[in-house]
Coordinates of C-alpha atoms in Angstrom, one line a residue:
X1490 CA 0.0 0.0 0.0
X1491 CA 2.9 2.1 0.1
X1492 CA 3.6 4.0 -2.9
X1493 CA 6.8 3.7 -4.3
X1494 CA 9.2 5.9 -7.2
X1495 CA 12.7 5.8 -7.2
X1496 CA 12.1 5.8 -3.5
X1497 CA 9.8 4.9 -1.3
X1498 CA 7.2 7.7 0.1
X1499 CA 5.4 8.2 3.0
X1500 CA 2.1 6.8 3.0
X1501 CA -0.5 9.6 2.4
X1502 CA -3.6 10.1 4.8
X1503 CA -6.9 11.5 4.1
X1504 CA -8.6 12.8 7.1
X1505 CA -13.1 13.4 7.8
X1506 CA -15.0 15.8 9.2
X1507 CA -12.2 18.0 10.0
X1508 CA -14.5 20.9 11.0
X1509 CA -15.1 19.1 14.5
X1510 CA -13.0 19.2 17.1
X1511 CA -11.9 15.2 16.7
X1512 CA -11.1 16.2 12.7
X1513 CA -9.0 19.2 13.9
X1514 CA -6.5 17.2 15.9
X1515 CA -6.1 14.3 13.9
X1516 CA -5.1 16.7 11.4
X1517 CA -2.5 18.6 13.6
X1518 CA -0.8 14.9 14.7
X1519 CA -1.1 13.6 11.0
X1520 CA 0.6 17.1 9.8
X1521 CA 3.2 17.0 12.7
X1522 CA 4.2 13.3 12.1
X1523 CA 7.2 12.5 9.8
X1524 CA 5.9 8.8 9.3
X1525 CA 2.9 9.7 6.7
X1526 CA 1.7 12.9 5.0
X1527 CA -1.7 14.6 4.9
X1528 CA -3.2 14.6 1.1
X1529 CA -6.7 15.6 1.6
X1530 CA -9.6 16.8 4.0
X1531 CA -13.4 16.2 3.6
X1532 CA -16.1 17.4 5.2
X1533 CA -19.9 16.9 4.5
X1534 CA -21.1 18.7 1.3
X1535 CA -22.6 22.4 2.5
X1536 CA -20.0 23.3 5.4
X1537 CA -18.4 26.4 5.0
X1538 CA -15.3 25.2 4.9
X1539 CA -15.5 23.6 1.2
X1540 CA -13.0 25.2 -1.0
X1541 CA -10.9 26.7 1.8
X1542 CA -6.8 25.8 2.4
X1543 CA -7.3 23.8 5.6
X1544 CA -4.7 25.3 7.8
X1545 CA -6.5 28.8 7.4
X1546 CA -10.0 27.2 8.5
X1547 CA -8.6 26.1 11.4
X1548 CA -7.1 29.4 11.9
X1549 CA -3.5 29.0 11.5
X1550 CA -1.1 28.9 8.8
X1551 CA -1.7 27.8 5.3
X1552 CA -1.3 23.7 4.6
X1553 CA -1.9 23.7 0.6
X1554 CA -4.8 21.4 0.9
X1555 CA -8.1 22.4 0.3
X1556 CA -11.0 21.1 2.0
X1557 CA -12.9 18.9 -0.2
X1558 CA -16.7 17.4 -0.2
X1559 CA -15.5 14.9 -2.9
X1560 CA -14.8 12.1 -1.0
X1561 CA -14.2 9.7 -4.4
X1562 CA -11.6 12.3 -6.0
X1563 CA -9.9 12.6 -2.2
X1564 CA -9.7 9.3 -0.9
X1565 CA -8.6 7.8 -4.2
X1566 CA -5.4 9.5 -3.6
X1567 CA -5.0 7.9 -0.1
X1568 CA -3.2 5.2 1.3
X1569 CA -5.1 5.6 4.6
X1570 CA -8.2 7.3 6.0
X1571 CA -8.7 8.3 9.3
X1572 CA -12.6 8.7 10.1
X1573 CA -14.5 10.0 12.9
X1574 CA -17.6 11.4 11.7
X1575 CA -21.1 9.3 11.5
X1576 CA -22.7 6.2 10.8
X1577 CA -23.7 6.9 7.6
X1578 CA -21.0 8.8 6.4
X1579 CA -18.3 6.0 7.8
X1580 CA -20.0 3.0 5.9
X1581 CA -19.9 5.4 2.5
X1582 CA -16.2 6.3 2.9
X1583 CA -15.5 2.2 3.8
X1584 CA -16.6 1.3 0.5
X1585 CA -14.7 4.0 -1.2
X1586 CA -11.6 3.5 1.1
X1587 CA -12.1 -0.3 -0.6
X1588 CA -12.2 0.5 -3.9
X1589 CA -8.6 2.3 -2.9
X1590 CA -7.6 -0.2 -1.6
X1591 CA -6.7 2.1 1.5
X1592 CA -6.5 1.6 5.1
X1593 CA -9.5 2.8 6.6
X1594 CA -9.2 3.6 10.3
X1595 CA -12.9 3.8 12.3
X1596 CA -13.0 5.7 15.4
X1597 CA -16.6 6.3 14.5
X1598 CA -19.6 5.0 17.0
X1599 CA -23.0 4.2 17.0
X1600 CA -22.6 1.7 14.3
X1601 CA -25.9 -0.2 13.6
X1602 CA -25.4 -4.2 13.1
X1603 CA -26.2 -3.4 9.3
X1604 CA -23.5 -0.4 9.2
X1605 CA -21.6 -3.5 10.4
X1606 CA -22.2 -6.2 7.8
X1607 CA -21.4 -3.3 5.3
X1608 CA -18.5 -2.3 6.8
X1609 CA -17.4 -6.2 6.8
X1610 CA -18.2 -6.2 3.4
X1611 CA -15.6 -3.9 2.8
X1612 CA -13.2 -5.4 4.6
X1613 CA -13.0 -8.0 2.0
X1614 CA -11.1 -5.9 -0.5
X1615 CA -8.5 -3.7 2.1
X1616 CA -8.0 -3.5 5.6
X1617 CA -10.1 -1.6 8.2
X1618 CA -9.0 -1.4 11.7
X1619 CA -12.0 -0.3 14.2
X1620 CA -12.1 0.4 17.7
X1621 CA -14.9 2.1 19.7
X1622 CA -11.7 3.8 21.6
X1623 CA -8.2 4.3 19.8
X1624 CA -5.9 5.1 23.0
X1625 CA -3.2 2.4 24.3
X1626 CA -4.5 2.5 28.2
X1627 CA -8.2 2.1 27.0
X1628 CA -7.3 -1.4 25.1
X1629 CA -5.4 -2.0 28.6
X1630 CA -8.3 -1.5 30.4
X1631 CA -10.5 -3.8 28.2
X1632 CA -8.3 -6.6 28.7
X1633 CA -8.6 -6.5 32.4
X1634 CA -12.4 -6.2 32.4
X1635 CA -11.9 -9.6 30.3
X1636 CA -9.8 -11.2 33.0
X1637 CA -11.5 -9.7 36.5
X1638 CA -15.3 -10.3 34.7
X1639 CA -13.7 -14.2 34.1
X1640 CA -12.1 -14.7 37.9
X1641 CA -15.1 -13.2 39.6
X1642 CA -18.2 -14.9 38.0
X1643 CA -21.8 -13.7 38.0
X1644 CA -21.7 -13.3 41.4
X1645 CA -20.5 -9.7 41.3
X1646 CA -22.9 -7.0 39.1
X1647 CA -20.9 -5.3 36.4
X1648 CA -21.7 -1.9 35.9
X1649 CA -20.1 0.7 33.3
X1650 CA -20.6 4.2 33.9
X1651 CA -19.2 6.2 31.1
X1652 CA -18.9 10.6 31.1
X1653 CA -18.8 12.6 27.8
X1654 CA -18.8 16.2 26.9
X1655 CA -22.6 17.9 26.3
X1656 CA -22.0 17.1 22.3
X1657 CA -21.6 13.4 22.6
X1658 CA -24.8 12.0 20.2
X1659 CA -25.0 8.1 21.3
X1660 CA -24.9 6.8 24.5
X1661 CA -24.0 4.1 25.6
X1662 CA -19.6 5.1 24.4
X1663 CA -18.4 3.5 21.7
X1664 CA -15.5 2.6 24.5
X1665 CA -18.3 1.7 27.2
X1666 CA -19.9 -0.8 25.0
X1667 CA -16.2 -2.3 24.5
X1668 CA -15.8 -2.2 28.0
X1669 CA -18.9 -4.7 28.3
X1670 CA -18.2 -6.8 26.0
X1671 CA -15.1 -7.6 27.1
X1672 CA -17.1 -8.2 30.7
X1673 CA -19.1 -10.9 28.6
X1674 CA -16.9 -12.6 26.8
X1675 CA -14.9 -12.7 30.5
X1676 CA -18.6 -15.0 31.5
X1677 CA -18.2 -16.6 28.1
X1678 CA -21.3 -15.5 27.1
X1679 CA -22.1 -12.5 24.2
X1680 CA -23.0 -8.9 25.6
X1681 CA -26.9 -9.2 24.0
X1682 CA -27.4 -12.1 26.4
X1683 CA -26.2 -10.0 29.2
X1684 CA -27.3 -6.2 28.9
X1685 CA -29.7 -5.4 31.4
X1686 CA -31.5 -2.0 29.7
X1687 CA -31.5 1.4 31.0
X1688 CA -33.2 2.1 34.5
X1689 CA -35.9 4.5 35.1
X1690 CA -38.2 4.3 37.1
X1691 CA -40.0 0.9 39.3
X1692 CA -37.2 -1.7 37.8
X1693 CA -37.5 -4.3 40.2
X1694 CA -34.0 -5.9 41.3
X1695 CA -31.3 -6.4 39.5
X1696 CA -30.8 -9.9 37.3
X1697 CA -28.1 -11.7 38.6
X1698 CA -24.7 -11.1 36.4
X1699 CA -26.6 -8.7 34.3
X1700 CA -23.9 -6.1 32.7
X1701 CA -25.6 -2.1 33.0
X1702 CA -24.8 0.9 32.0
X1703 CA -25.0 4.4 32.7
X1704 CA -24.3 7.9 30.9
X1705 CA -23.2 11.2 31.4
X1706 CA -23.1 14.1 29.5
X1707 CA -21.9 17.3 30.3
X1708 CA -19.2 20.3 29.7
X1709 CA -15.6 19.4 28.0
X1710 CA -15.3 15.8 29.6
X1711 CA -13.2 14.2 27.0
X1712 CA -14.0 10.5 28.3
X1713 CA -13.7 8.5 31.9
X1714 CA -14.6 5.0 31.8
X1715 CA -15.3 3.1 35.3
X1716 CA -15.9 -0.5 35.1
X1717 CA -17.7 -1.4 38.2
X1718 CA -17.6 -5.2 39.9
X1719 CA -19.8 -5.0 42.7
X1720 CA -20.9 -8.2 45.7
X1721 CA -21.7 -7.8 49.2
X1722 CA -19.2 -6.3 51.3
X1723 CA -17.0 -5.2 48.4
X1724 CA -16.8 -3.4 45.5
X1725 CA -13.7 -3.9 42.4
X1726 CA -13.5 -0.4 40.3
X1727 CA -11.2 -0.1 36.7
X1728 CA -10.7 3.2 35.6
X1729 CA -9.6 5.3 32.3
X1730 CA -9.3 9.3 32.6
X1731 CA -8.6 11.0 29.3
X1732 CA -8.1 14.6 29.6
X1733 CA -6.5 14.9 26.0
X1734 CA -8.2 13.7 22.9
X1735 CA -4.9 13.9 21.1
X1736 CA -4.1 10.4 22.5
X1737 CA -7.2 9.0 20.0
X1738 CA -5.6 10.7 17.3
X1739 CA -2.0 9.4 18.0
X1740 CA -3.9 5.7 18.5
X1741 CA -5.5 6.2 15.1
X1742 CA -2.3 7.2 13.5
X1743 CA -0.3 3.9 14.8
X1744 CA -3.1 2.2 13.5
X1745 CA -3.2 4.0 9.8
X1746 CA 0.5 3.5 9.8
X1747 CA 0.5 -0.6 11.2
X1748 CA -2.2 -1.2 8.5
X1749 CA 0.1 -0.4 5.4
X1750 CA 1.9 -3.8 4.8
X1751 CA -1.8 -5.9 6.0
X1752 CA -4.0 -8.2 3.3
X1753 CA -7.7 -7.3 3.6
X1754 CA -9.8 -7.8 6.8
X1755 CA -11.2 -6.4 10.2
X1756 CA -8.9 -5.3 12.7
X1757 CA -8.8 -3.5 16.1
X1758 CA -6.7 -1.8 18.1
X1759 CA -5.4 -4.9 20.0
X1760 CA -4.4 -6.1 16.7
X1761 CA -2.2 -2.4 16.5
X1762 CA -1.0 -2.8 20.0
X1763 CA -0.1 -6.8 19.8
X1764 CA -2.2 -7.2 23.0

């Protein structure tokens, strides 16, 4: 996937929705890296930052790349795309990102299971790493939920309480629902077979080794993540702070950057990390 002259180049990256805040720093880490180089920007047709250099919309210097809302001309020119926007718009740029034969790195949520079997279908043709959460101590955290959830048994309630800023659309996290899976496949069981659904109200008791979850949204919080095994007498508590959201873009970089020399296929970010 890399492309190659007399010598060989840095792999290019494509960045979406780089009006939003997530956009805007994976486009300063891409831009400062010296691995890969930024060929393009999108955003969705009808944002007033079509047609402009991208380093001026974001209010600095200019980058020579205008944003774009021609996502076939753009990513066809990629050897990787980086994509946190929506639902809809992430299963449209995984069949394009396909046909590139590109990398296509999701840090999208709120995927449907039929924005699932599209993306799979994708998957067939170039490689697409997705995680619901790209930093290093987040994939850490899921793979201790997997062990404690395993050694404690359905004895102890699992609970996942999850805090986003006031903008966060879905609930429950991308990261929180990783988080519970992990907890399930801990059980050996599947997440559907566990998830107890959201309280309000007369609920009567809790199911024995249901997994819950609850959501907050409010201010700037970039993401916490508790993971909370509770029995009489005692309680066991995991725990991921982010108070950067520069560590998701530095996750999805790796990941753009591992995925260059992979065949076709679904990945995650344990894959990235070798966990």
């Amino acid at each position: 996937m890399w492309k190659t002259g007399q010598d060989v180049e840095k792999p290019g990256i494509v960045v979406t929705g780089v009006s939003g805040r997530m956009g805007q720093m994976l486009v300063k880490v891409v831009n400062a890296s010296d691995q890969v180089r930024l060929v393009g920007a999108l955003e969705r047709p009808g944002s007033d930052w079509i047609g402009r250099d991208l380093g001026e919309a974001m209010g600095g210097a200019p980058l020579g790349i205008q944003v774009s809302d021609d996502a076939v001309e753009t990513i066809a020119k990629a050897q990787a795309v980086i994509d946190f926007t929506s639902p809809a718009a992430t299963v449209a740029f995984a069949e394009l990102a396909a046909q590139a034969r590109a990398v296509h790195v999701i840090g999208t949520t709120g995927l449907t299971e039929d924005d699932l079997l599209k993306i799979r279908a994708a998957a067939r043709h170039a490689p697409i790493v997705r995680a619901g959460n790209m930093s290093l101590g987040v994939n850490l955290l899921v793979g201790l939920t997997r062990r404690v959830a395993a050694a404690l048994g359905e004895d102890w309630d699992v609970e996942v309480v999850e805090a986003h800023h006031r903008m966060k659309v879905d609930a429950p996290s991308g990261t929180a629902l990783m988080l519970g899976e992990a907890a399930a496949e801990g059980r050996g069981q599947t997440l559907d077979a566990l998830r107890t659904p959201a309280r309000e109200g007369i609920t009567g008791a809790r199911e024995r080794g249901s997994i819950g979850f609850s959501a907050i949204r409010g201010g700037d919080v970039v993401g916490e993540h508790d993971v909370i095994f509770a029995a009489d007498g005692e309680r066991v508590v995991l725990r991921h702070l982010a108070s950067d959201r520069a560590i998701f873009a530095r996750g999805a970089l790796r990941a753009a950057i591992w995925g260059q020399d992979k065949g076709p296929g679904e990945y995650d970010m344990a894959d990235v990390l070798g966990l």
